[in-house]
Coordinates of C-alpha atoms and ligand atoms in Angstrom, one line a residue:
M1 CA 48.4 75.0 -45.4
A2 CA 47.7 78.5 -44.0
G3 CA 45.9 78.7 -40.7
M4 CA 43.2 81.0 -39.2
R5 CA 41.4 81.7 -36.0
A6 CA 37.8 80.6 -35.7
V7 CA 35.2 80.2 -32.9
M8 CA 34.0 76.6 -32.6
F9 CA 31.7 74.5 -30.5
D10 CA 31.5 70.7 -30.5
R11 CA 28.7 70.2 -28.1
Y12 CA 25.4 72.0 -27.3
G13 CA 25.3 74.1 -24.2
P14 CA 25.9 77.5 -22.6
P15 CA 28.1 80.3 -24.1
E16 CA 31.2 78.6 -22.6
V17 CA 31.0 75.8 -25.1
L18 CA 32.5 78.3 -27.6
A19 CA 36.3 78.4 -27.9
Q20 CA 38.6 80.2 -30.2
V21 CA 40.8 77.7 -32.1
D22 CA 43.3 77.6 -34.9
V23 CA 42.1 75.7 -38.0
P24 CA 43.2 75.5 -41.6
A25 CA 42.0 78.4 -43.7
P26 CA 39.6 77.4 -46.5
V27 CA 40.7 77.4 -50.1
P28 CA 38.2 78.7 -52.8
R29 CA 37.2 76.1 -55.4
G30 CA 35.0 76.4 -58.5
D31 CA 32.9 79.6 -58.3
Q32 CA 33.8 80.2 -54.6
V33 CA 35.4 83.4 -53.3
L34 CA 37.6 83.5 -50.2
I35 CA 36.4 86.3 -47.9
R36 CA 38.5 87.8 -45.2
V37 CA 35.9 88.6 -42.5
H38 CA 36.2 92.0 -40.9
A39 CA 32.9 91.9 -39.0
T40 CA 30.2 89.4 -38.1
T41 CA 27.4 89.3 -35.5
V42 CA 25.9 87.3 -32.7
T43 CA 22.1 86.8 -33.3
S44 CA 19.4 85.3 -31.1
A45 CA 19.0 82.5 -33.7
E46 CA 22.7 81.5 -33.2
C47 CA 22.3 81.4 -29.4
G48 CA 19.5 78.8 -30.1
M49 CA 21.8 76.9 -32.4
R50 CA 24.5 76.8 -29.8
R51 CA 22.0 75.4 -27.2
G52 CA 20.6 73.0 -29.7
E53 CA 17.2 74.6 -29.3
P54 CA 14.4 74.2 -30.3
R55 CA 15.1 70.4 -30.2
W56 CA 13.5 69.8 -33.6
G57 CA 16.3 72.0 -35.0
R58 CA 18.8 69.2 -34.2
V59 CA 17.4 67.3 -37.2
I60 CA 19.4 69.8 -39.2
L61 CA 22.2 70.7 -36.8
G62 CA 23.0 67.2 -35.6
P63 CA 21.0 64.9 -33.2
R64 CA 23.5 64.7 -30.3
R65 CA 26.3 67.0 -31.2
P66 CA 26.5 69.8 -33.8
R67 CA 27.7 68.2 -37.0
K68 CA 31.1 69.3 -38.4
G69 CA 29.6 71.7 -41.0
V70 CA 27.9 73.9 -38.3
R71 CA 30.5 74.0 -35.6
V72 CA 31.6 77.5 -36.6
L73 CA 28.6 79.8 -36.2
G74 CA 28.2 83.2 -37.9
L75 CA 25.3 84.0 -40.2
E76 CA 26.2 87.6 -41.2
F77 CA 29.5 88.9 -42.4
A78 CA 31.2 91.8 -44.0
G79 CA 34.8 91.7 -45.4
D80 CA 36.8 91.6 -48.5
V81 CA 37.5 89.1 -51.2
T82 CA 41.1 87.9 -51.0
A83 CA 41.1 85.1 -53.6
V84 CA 38.6 83.6 -56.1
G85 CA 38.2 80.1 -57.4
P86 CA 38.8 79.3 -61.1
A87 CA 35.2 79.6 -62.1
A88 CA 34.3 82.8 -60.3
R89 CA 33.3 85.6 -62.7
R90 CA 31.3 88.1 -60.7
L91 CA 33.6 89.0 -57.9
R92 CA 37.3 89.8 -57.8
A93 CA 40.0 90.0 -55.1
G94 CA 39.8 93.4 -53.4
D95 CA 35.9 93.6 -53.6
R96 CA 34.3 94.6 -50.3
V97 CA 31.4 92.2 -49.8
F98 CA 28.7 91.5 -47.2
G99 CA 26.0 88.8 -46.9
F100 CA 24.5 85.8 -45.3
T101 CA 26.0 82.4 -44.9
G102 CA 22.7 80.5 -44.3
F103 CA 23.0 76.8 -43.5
A104 CA 26.7 77.0 -44.2
V105 CA 27.2 79.4 -41.2
G106 CA 31.0 79.9 -40.5
A107 CA 31.4 83.7 -40.4
N108 CA 32.8 83.6 -36.8
A109 CA 36.2 83.1 -38.4
E110 CA 39.0 85.1 -40.0
Y111 CA 38.1 83.6 -43.5
K112 CA 35.1 82.1 -45.1
C113 CA 34.6 80.5 -48.5
L114 CA 31.2 80.9 -50.3
S115 CA 30.0 80.5 -53.8
E116 CA 29.8 83.9 -55.5
R117 CA 26.1 83.0 -56.3
A118 CA 25.4 82.7 -52.5
S119 CA 23.5 85.5 -50.7
L120 CA 26.3 88.1 -50.9
T121 CA 26.9 91.4 -52.7
T122 CA 29.3 94.3 -52.7
I123 CA 29.2 96.9 -49.9
P124 CA 28.4 100.5 -51.1
D125 CA 31.4 102.9 -50.8
G126 CA 31.7 104.5 -47.4
V127 CA 29.7 102.0 -45.4
P128 CA 31.8 100.5 -42.6
Y129 CA 32.1 96.7 -42.4
A130 CA 30.5 96.6 -38.9
Q131 CA 27.4 98.5 -40.2
A132 CA 27.1 96.3 -43.3
A133 CA 27.3 93.0 -41.3
A134 CA 24.8 94.2 -38.8
A135 CA 22.2 95.0 -41.5
V136 CA 22.0 91.7 -43.3
D137 CA 19.9 89.2 -41.3
G138 CA 17.5 91.6 -39.6
F139 CA 16.7 93.6 -42.7
T140 CA 16.4 90.6 -45.1
T141 CA 14.2 88.7 -42.7
A142 CA 11.9 91.8 -42.3
W143 CA 11.8 92.0 -46.1
Y144 CA 10.8 88.3 -46.4
F145 CA 7.9 88.6 -44.0
L146 CA 6.6 92.1 -44.8
R147 CA 7.2 92.1 -48.6
D148 CA 7.2 88.4 -49.7
L149 CA 4.7 86.9 -47.2
A150 CA 2.4 89.9 -46.3
D151 CA 2.8 92.1 -49.4
V152 CA 2.3 95.2 -47.2
R153 CA 0.7 98.1 -49.2
P154 CA 0.5 101.9 -48.6
G155 CA -2.1 102.8 -46.0
Q156 CA -2.2 99.4 -44.3
K157 CA -1.6 99.1 -40.6
V158 CA 1.3 97.0 -39.3
L159 CA 2.2 96.1 -35.8
V160 CA 5.8 95.0 -35.0
I161 CA 6.2 93.0 -31.8
G162 CA 9.9 93.2 -30.6
A163 CA 10.3 96.5 -32.4
S164 CA 13.6 97.2 -30.6
G165 CA 15.3 94.0 -31.7
S166 CA 17.4 93.2 -34.8
I167 CA 14.5 92.2 -37.1
G168 CA 12.2 94.7 -35.4
T169 CA 14.3 97.8 -35.9
Y170 CA 14.4 97.0 -39.6
A171 CA 10.8 95.9 -39.8
V172 CA 9.6 99.3 -38.4
Q173 CA 11.7 101.2 -41.0
L174 CA 10.7 98.9 -43.9
A175 CA 7.0 99.0 -43.1
S176 CA 7.2 102.7 -42.8
R177 CA 9.0 103.0 -46.2
L178 CA 6.2 100.8 -47.7
G179 CA 3.7 103.4 -46.7
A180 CA 2.1 101.6 -43.8
V181 CA 1.0 103.0 -40.5
V182 CA 3.4 101.3 -38.1
H183 CA 2.9 100.5 -34.4
G184 CA 5.6 98.9 -32.3
V185 CA 5.7 96.8 -29.2
C186 CA 8.7 97.1 -26.9
S187 CA 9.5 98.1 -23.3
G188 CA 9.3 101.7 -22.3
K189 CA 13.1 102.2 -22.3
N190 CA 13.2 101.6 -26.1
A191 CA 10.0 103.6 -27.0
K192 CA 11.8 106.7 -28.2
L193 CA 14.2 104.7 -30.4
V194 CA 11.3 102.8 -32.0
E195 CA 9.4 106.1 -32.6
S196 CA 12.6 107.6 -34.2
L197 CA 12.6 104.6 -36.6
G198 CA 9.2 105.5 -37.9
A199 CA 6.6 104.0 -35.5
D200 CA 3.4 106.1 -35.2
R201 CA 2.5 104.5 -31.9
V202 CA 4.4 102.4 -29.4
F203 CA 3.0 100.0 -26.8
D204 CA 5.1 99.3 -23.7
Y205 CA 4.5 95.6 -23.2
T206 CA 5.4 95.9 -19.5
V207 CA 2.3 98.0 -18.8
E208 CA -0.1 97.6 -21.8
D209 CA -1.6 94.8 -23.9
F210 CA -2.0 96.0 -27.5
T211 CA -4.9 93.6 -28.0
T212 CA -7.1 95.7 -25.7
S213 CA -6.4 99.0 -27.6
G214 CA -9.2 98.5 -30.1
E215 CA -6.7 98.8 -33.0
R216 CA -7.0 96.4 -36.0
Y217 CA -4.0 95.5 -38.1
D218 CA -3.5 94.1 -41.6
A219 CA -0.3 92.5 -40.4
V220 CA 1.0 91.6 -36.9
F221 CA 4.7 90.7 -37.2
D222 CA 6.0 89.0 -34.1
T223 CA 9.7 89.1 -34.6
V224 CA 10.6 87.7 -31.2
G225 CA 8.1 84.8 -30.6
R226 CA 6.6 86.4 -27.6
S227 CA 2.9 86.2 -28.7
S228 CA 0.5 83.7 -30.2
F229 CA -2.0 83.7 -33.0
A230 CA -4.8 83.1 -30.5
H231 CA -3.7 86.2 -28.5
C232 CA -3.3 88.4 -31.5
R233 CA -6.4 87.4 -33.4
P234 CA -8.7 90.0 -31.9
A235 CA -6.2 92.7 -33.1
L236 CA -6.2 91.4 -36.7
A237 CA -8.4 92.8 -39.5
P238 CA -10.7 90.2 -41.1
R239 CA -8.2 89.5 -43.9
G240 CA -5.2 90.4 -41.8
C241 CA -2.2 88.1 -41.2
Y242 CA -0.1 87.1 -38.3
L243 CA 3.6 86.7 -39.1
P244 CA 5.6 84.8 -36.5
T245 CA 9.3 84.2 -37.1
T246 CA 9.5 81.1 -34.9
G247 CA 7.4 78.2 -33.6
L248 CA 6.6 74.8 -35.1
V249 CA 3.0 75.2 -34.1
N250 CA 2.7 78.3 -36.4
Q251 CA 3.6 76.1 -39.4
V252 CA 0.6 74.0 -38.7
L253 CA -1.6 77.1 -38.1
A254 CA -0.4 78.5 -41.5
L255 CA -1.7 75.4 -43.2
R256 CA -4.9 75.4 -41.3
T257 CA -5.7 79.1 -41.7
A258 CA -5.0 78.9 -45.5
V259 CA -8.2 76.8 -45.8
T260 CA -10.5 78.1 -43.0
G261 CA -10.9 81.7 -44.1
G262 CA -10.5 84.8 -41.8
P263 CA -7.1 86.0 -40.6
R264 CA -4.2 83.9 -41.7
V265 CA -0.9 82.8 -40.2
R266 CA 2.0 83.2 -42.7
T267 CA 5.4 82.0 -41.7
G268 CA 8.6 80.4 -43.1
M269 CA 12.3 80.8 -43.2
S270 CA 14.1 83.6 -45.0
V271 CA 17.0 81.7 -46.7
R272 CA 17.5 83.0 -50.3
K273 CA 18.2 86.7 -49.7
H274 CA 19.3 88.0 -53.1
A275 CA 16.4 90.4 -53.8
A276 CA 16.4 91.7 -50.3
L277 CA 20.2 92.1 -50.3
A278 CA 19.9 94.2 -53.5
A279 CA 17.3 96.4 -51.8
L280 CA 19.4 96.6 -48.7
R281 CA 22.5 97.6 -50.7
D282 CA 20.5 100.4 -52.4
L283 CA 19.3 101.8 -49.1
L284 CA 22.7 101.6 -47.4
G285 CA 24.3 103.4 -50.4
K286 CA 21.7 106.2 -50.0
G287 CA 22.3 106.4 -46.2
A288 CA 18.5 105.7 -45.9
L289 CA 18.6 103.0 -43.2
Q290 CA 19.3 103.4 -39.6
I291 CA 21.5 100.5 -38.3
V292 CA 21.2 100.1 -34.6
V293 CA 24.3 98.6 -33.0
D294 CA 23.9 97.9 -29.3
R295 CA 27.4 96.6 -28.5
S296 CA 30.6 95.5 -30.3
Y297 CA 33.0 92.8 -29.1
P298 CA 36.3 91.6 -30.5
M299 CA 36.1 87.9 -31.6
A300 CA 38.2 86.9 -28.5
E301 CA 35.2 88.0 -26.3
I302 CA 32.5 86.2 -28.2
V303 CA 31.5 84.1 -25.2
E304 CA 30.6 87.4 -23.4
A305 CA 28.7 88.5 -26.5
H306 CA 26.6 85.3 -26.5
R307 CA 25.8 85.8 -22.8
Y308 CA 24.6 89.3 -23.6
V309 CA 22.5 88.3 -26.6
E310 CA 21.0 85.3 -24.7
G311 CA 19.6 87.7 -22.2
G312 CA 16.9 88.6 -24.8
H313 CA 17.2 92.4 -24.4
K314 CA 19.7 93.5 -26.9
V315 CA 18.8 96.6 -28.8
G316 CA 19.2 96.1 -32.5
N317 CA 22.4 94.2 -33.2
V318 CA 25.6 92.9 -31.6
V319 CA 28.7 93.1 -33.7
I320 CA 31.8 90.9 -33.5
T321 CA 34.9 92.5 -35.0
V322 CA 37.3 90.0 -36.5
A323 CA 39.9 91.7 -38.6
D324 CA 41.2 95.3 -38.1
G325 CA 39.2 98.0 -39.8
A326 CA 35.7 96.8 -38.9
G327 CA 35.3 100.3 -37.5
P328 CA 33.4 101.5 -34.4
P329 CA 29.7 100.7 -34.0
A330 CA 28.8 104.1 -35.4
G331 CA 25.3 105.3 -36.1
G332 CA 22.0 104.4 -34.5
T333 CA 23.4 103.6 -31.1
P334 CA 20.6 104.4 -28.7
Ligands
NAP1 N1 12.0 82.8 -39.8 C1 13.2 83.3 -40.1 O1 13.6 83.4 -41.3 C2 14.1 84.0 -39.1 C3 15.2 84.7 -39.4 C4 16.0 85.3 -38.4 C5 15.6 85.1 -37.1 N2 14.5 84.4 -36.7 C6 14.1 84.3 -35.3 O2 13.7 85.6 -34.9 C7 13.8 85.6 -33.5 C8 14.3 87.0 -32.9 O3 15.0 87.7 -33.8 P1 15.8 89.1 -33.4 O4 17.3 88.7 -33.6 O5 15.2 90.2 -34.1 O6 15.6 89.2 -31.8 P2 16.4 90.1 -30.8 O7 17.1 91.2 -31.5 O8 17.2 89.2 -29.9 O9 15.2 90.7 -29.9 C9 15.6 91.4 -28.7 C10 14.5 92.5 -28.4 O10 13.3 91.8 -28.1 C11 12.6 92.7 -27.2 N3 11.6 92.0 -26.4 C12 11.9 91.0 -25.5 N4 10.7 90.6 -25.0 C13 9.7 91.3 -25.6 C14 8.3 91.2 -25.5 N5 7.6 90.4 -24.7 N6 7.6 92.0 -26.3 C15 8.2 92.8 -27.2 N7 9.6 92.9 -27.3 C16 10.3 92.1 -26.5 C17 13.7 93.3 -26.4 O11 13.3 94.6 -25.9 P3 13.2 94.9 -24.3 O12 14.7 94.9 -23.9 O13 12.6 96.3 -24.3 O14 12.4 93.9 -23.7 C18 14.9 93.4 -27.3 O15 15.1 94.7 -27.8 C19 14.7 84.5 -33.1 O16 13.9 83.6 -32.4 C20 15.2 83.9 -34.4 O17 15.4 82.5 -34.3 C21 13.7 83.8 -37.7

């Protein structure tokens, strides 16, 4: 059986629990396609998975150790199809594809098998693998919150907290494309970048609290879990919504505010990404999206990449190059 390199962890802990190992390469069955991964990323969410945090997440990941199916991380990928299972009809060997592995994870490896019906699609011509991989999770999560949950309309006012992060950089661009007036919250060093992405006003959280500005928002999107509904409520319009990407308490608040009236909490997990991926593919093909890549590491240096992402101050995305040809982290680098 052919082998491949993959990055694995078999216990929760710091970045050093990750190790590059040789494992058997997967074989596509049924409607699966075998993807040779050229580029993947390290996200803040995966740093949490590696640490086994939040603790309730271990119900899914494994109570004491990560269960076998999640020991190779990697949520986003771009690569090419090298083989297909007997029932695959949509994709063929040679197709350049990008997408989201979801609960299957596993893109921190040279090869990954996924159903061709999973959240993946073809990469528009001319878009480098590294850019494609770095666009998936941030953009599709921003789409889920701003389109699916908040239904942002032209003329509405949207505040993006964490506007310089992965989800944030796409949220600012998406809200702006939806015709909203967009304000962003980030530190001063990233203010110019966030303005260049389409923010009409930027709050530097190190010197200013946006809730004291007198502004009222139809949607406050906290992409990084640094605020709370109670803190943001004075900045919400009477029928506005607070959109947190994390926090068990927010699930409870979402249920409660659905019946109490006034500003609502809307939250959830972006898992099925087909519609958002189609929109993303369209924008990438038109060159209409800025993909901010902060750093790029070869897979052999993924421990270093996790250390950096864990710091909580990456700008946009951190790419991992797996196979040759992922290309430099071009475009959007601040
Ligand atoms: N619900 C879902 O479906 C879903 C999907 C994906 C991810 N998530 C969750 O979303 C969260 C973050 O996502 P991400 O990858 O976009 O984050 P990220 O890229 O790691 O965010 C980093 C950015 O956050 C900024 N930041 C740090 N503290 C801040 C503060 N107090 N106020 C404003 N900005 C601040 C930093 O800017 P400075 O350097 O300027 O401080 C940095 O640019 C994770 O917790 C992840 O689990 C949820």
